[in-house]
mmCIF file of C-alpha atoms in Angstrom:
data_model
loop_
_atom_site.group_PDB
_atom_site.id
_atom_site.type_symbol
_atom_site.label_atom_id
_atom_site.label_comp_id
_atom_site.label_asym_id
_atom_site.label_seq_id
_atom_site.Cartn_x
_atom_site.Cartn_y
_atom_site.Cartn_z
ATOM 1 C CA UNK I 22 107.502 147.623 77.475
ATOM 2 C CA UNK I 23 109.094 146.560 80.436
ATOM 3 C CA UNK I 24 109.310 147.712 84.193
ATOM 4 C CA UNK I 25 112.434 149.684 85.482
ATOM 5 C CA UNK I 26 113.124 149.438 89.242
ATOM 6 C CA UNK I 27 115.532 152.103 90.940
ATOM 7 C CA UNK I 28 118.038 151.341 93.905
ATOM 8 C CA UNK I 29 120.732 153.142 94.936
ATOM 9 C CA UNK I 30 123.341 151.241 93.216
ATOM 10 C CA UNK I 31 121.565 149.761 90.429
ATOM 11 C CA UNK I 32 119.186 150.034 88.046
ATOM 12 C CA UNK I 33 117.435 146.569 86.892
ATOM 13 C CA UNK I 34 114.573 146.348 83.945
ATOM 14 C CA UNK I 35 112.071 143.439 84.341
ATOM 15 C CA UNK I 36 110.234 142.317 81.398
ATOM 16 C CA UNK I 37 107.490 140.908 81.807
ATOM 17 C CA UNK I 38 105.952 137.821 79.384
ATOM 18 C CA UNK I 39 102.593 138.650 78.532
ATOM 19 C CA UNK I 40 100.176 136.950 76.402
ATOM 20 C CA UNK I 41 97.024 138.533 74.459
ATOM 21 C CA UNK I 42 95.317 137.862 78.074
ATOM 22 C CA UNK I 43 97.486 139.317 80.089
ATOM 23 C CA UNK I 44 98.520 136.550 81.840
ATOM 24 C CA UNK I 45 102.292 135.882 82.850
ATOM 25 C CA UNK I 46 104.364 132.407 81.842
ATOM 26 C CA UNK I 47 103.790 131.200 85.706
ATOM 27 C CA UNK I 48 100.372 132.142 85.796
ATOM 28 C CA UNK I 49 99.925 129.723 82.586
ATOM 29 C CA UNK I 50 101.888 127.154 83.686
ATOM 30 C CA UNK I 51 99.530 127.204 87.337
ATOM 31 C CA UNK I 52 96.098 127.023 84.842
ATOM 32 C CA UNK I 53 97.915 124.260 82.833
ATOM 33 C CA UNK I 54 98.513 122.260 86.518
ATOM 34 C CA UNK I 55 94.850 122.419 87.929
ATOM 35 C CA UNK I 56 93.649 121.339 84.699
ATOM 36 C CA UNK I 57 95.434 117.945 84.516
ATOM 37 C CA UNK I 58 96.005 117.668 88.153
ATOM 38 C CA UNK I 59 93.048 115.511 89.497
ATOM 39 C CA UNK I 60 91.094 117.246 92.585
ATOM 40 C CA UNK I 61 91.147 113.726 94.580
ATOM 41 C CA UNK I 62 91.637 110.178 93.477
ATOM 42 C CA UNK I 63 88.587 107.924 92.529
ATOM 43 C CA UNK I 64 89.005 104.697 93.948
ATOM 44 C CA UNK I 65 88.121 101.640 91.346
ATOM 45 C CA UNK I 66 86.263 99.550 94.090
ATOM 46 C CA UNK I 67 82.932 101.195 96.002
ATOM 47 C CA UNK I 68 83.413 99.614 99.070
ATOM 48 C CA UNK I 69 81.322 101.916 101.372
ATOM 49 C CA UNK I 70 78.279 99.099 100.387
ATOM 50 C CA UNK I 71 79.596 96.648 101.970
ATOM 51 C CA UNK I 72 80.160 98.309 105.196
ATOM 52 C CA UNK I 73 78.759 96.479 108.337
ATOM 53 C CA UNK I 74 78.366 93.381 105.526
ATOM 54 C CA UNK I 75 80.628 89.863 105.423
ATOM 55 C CA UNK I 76 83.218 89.888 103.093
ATOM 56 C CA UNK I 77 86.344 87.482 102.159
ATOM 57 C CA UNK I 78 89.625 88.620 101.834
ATOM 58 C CA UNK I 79 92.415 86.886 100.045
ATOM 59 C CA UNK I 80 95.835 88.287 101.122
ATOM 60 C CA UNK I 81 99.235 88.303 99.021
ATOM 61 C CA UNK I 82 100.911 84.932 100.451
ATOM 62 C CA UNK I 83 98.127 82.819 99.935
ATOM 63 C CA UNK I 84 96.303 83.447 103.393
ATOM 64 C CA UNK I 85 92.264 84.264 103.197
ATOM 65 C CA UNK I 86 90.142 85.772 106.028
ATOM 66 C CA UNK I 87 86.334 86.383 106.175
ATOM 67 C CA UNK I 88 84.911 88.944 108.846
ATOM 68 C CA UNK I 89 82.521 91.990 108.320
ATOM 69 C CA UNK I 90 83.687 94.739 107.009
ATOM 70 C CA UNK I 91 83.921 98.115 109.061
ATOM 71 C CA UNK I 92 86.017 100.202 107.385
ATOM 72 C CA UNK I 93 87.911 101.151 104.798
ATOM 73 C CA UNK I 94 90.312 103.888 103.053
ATOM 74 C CA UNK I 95 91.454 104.790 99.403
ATOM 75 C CA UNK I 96 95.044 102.689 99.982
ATOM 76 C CA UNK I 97 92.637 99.869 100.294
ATOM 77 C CA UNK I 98 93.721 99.363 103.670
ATOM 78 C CA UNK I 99 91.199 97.191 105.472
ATOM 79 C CA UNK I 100 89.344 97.138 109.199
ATOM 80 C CA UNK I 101 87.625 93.896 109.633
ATOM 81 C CA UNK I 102 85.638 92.353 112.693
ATOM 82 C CA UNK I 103 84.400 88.960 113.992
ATOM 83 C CA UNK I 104 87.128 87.859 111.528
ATOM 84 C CA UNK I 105 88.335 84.002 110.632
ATOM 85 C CA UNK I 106 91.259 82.912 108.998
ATOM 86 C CA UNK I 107 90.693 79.759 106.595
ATOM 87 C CA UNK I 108 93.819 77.730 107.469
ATOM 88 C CA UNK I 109 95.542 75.769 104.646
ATOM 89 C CA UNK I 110 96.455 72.140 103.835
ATOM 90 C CA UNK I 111 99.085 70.934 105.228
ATOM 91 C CA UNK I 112 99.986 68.546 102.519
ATOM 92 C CA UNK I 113 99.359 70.954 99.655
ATOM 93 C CA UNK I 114 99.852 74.869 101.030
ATOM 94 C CA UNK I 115 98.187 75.821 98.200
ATOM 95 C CA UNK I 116 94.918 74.485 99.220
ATOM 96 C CA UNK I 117 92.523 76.056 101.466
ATOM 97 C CA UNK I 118 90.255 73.962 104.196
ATOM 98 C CA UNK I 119 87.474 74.761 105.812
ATOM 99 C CA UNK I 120 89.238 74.550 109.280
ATOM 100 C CA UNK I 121 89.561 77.904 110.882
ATOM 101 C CA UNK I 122 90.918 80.186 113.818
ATOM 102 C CA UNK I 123 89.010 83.300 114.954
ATOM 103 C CA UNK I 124 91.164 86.795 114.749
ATOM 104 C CA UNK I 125 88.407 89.078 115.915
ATOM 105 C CA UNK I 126 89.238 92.311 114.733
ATOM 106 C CA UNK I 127 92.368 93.364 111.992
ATOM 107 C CA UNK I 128 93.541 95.684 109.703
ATOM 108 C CA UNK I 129 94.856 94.496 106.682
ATOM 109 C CA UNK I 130 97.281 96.728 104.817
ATOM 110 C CA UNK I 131 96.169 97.555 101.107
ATOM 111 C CA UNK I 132 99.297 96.378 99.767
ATOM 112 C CA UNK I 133 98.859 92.726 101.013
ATOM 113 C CA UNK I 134 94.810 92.780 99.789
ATOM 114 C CA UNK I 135 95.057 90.725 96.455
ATOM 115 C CA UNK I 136 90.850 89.942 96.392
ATOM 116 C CA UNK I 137 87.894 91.140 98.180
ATOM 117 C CA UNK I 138 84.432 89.706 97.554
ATOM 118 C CA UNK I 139 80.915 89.816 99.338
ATOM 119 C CA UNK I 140 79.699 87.158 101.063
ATOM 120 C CA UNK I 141 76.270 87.314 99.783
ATOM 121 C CA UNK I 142 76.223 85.376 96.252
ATOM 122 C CA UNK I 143 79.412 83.648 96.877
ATOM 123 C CA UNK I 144 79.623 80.281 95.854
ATOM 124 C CA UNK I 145 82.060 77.921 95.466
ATOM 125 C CA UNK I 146 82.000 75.511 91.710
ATOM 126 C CA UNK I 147 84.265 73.028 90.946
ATOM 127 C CA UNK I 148 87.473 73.705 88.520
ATOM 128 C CA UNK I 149 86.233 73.429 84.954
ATOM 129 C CA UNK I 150 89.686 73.388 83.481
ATOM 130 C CA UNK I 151 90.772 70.340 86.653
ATOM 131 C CA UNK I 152 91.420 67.335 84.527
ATOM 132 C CA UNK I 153 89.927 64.044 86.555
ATOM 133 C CA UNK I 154 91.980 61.896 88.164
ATOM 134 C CA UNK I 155 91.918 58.326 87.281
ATOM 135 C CA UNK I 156 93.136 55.475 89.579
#
């Protein structure tokens, strides 16, 4: 039932935990693992299409930048070229304008990227929930 192992001094019997497959406990618990352990994480967003493309990033903080996309990894962590930052209001720092400075070429960190959209099809509509101001 179990296997005995000699030494000089002392004599030790190992038992070993079988099931009707001969497997051990550990070798179980390793099958168990690499069945809900996934091979490599899928990331939600398929960003390799818009590679070489425009895109517009909105960052944690409120800032937004626009450049072309040149790479990317699965912490979301961004390369972008020819990039602009959209400045904001100065009365309202909520508010984005259409002035801008030129970064050239960033990295964003993944953490920081809130929004990332194409610039193909973007279009900007007015607030249907904005109630109108009357003077």
């Amino acid at each position: 039932e179990g296997t005995h192992i000699s030494s000089k001094h002392h004599r030790i019997k190992i038992k070993m935990a079988t099931t009707g497959g001969g497997d051990t406990q550990q070798q179980q618990q390793q099958q168990k693992q690499q069945h809900t352990t996934p091979q490599h994480k899928q990331t939600v967003l398929d960003l390799g299409k818009y590679i070489d493309k425009g895109v517009r990033v909105k960052l944690s903080g409120g800032r937004e930048v626009e450049g072309i996309l040149k790479g990317f990894d699965q912490l979301l962590n961004l390369v972008l070229d020819e990039t602009k930052e959209y400045l904001r209001d100065v009365d309202d720092p909520l508010r984005i304008t259409d002035e801008t400075r030129n970064l050239g070429l960033i990295v964003t960190r993944g953490t920081s990227v809130m929004v990332v959209s194409p610039l193909d099809g973007l279009k900007e509509i007015e607030n249907p929930f904005a109630v109108a101001e009357e003077y």
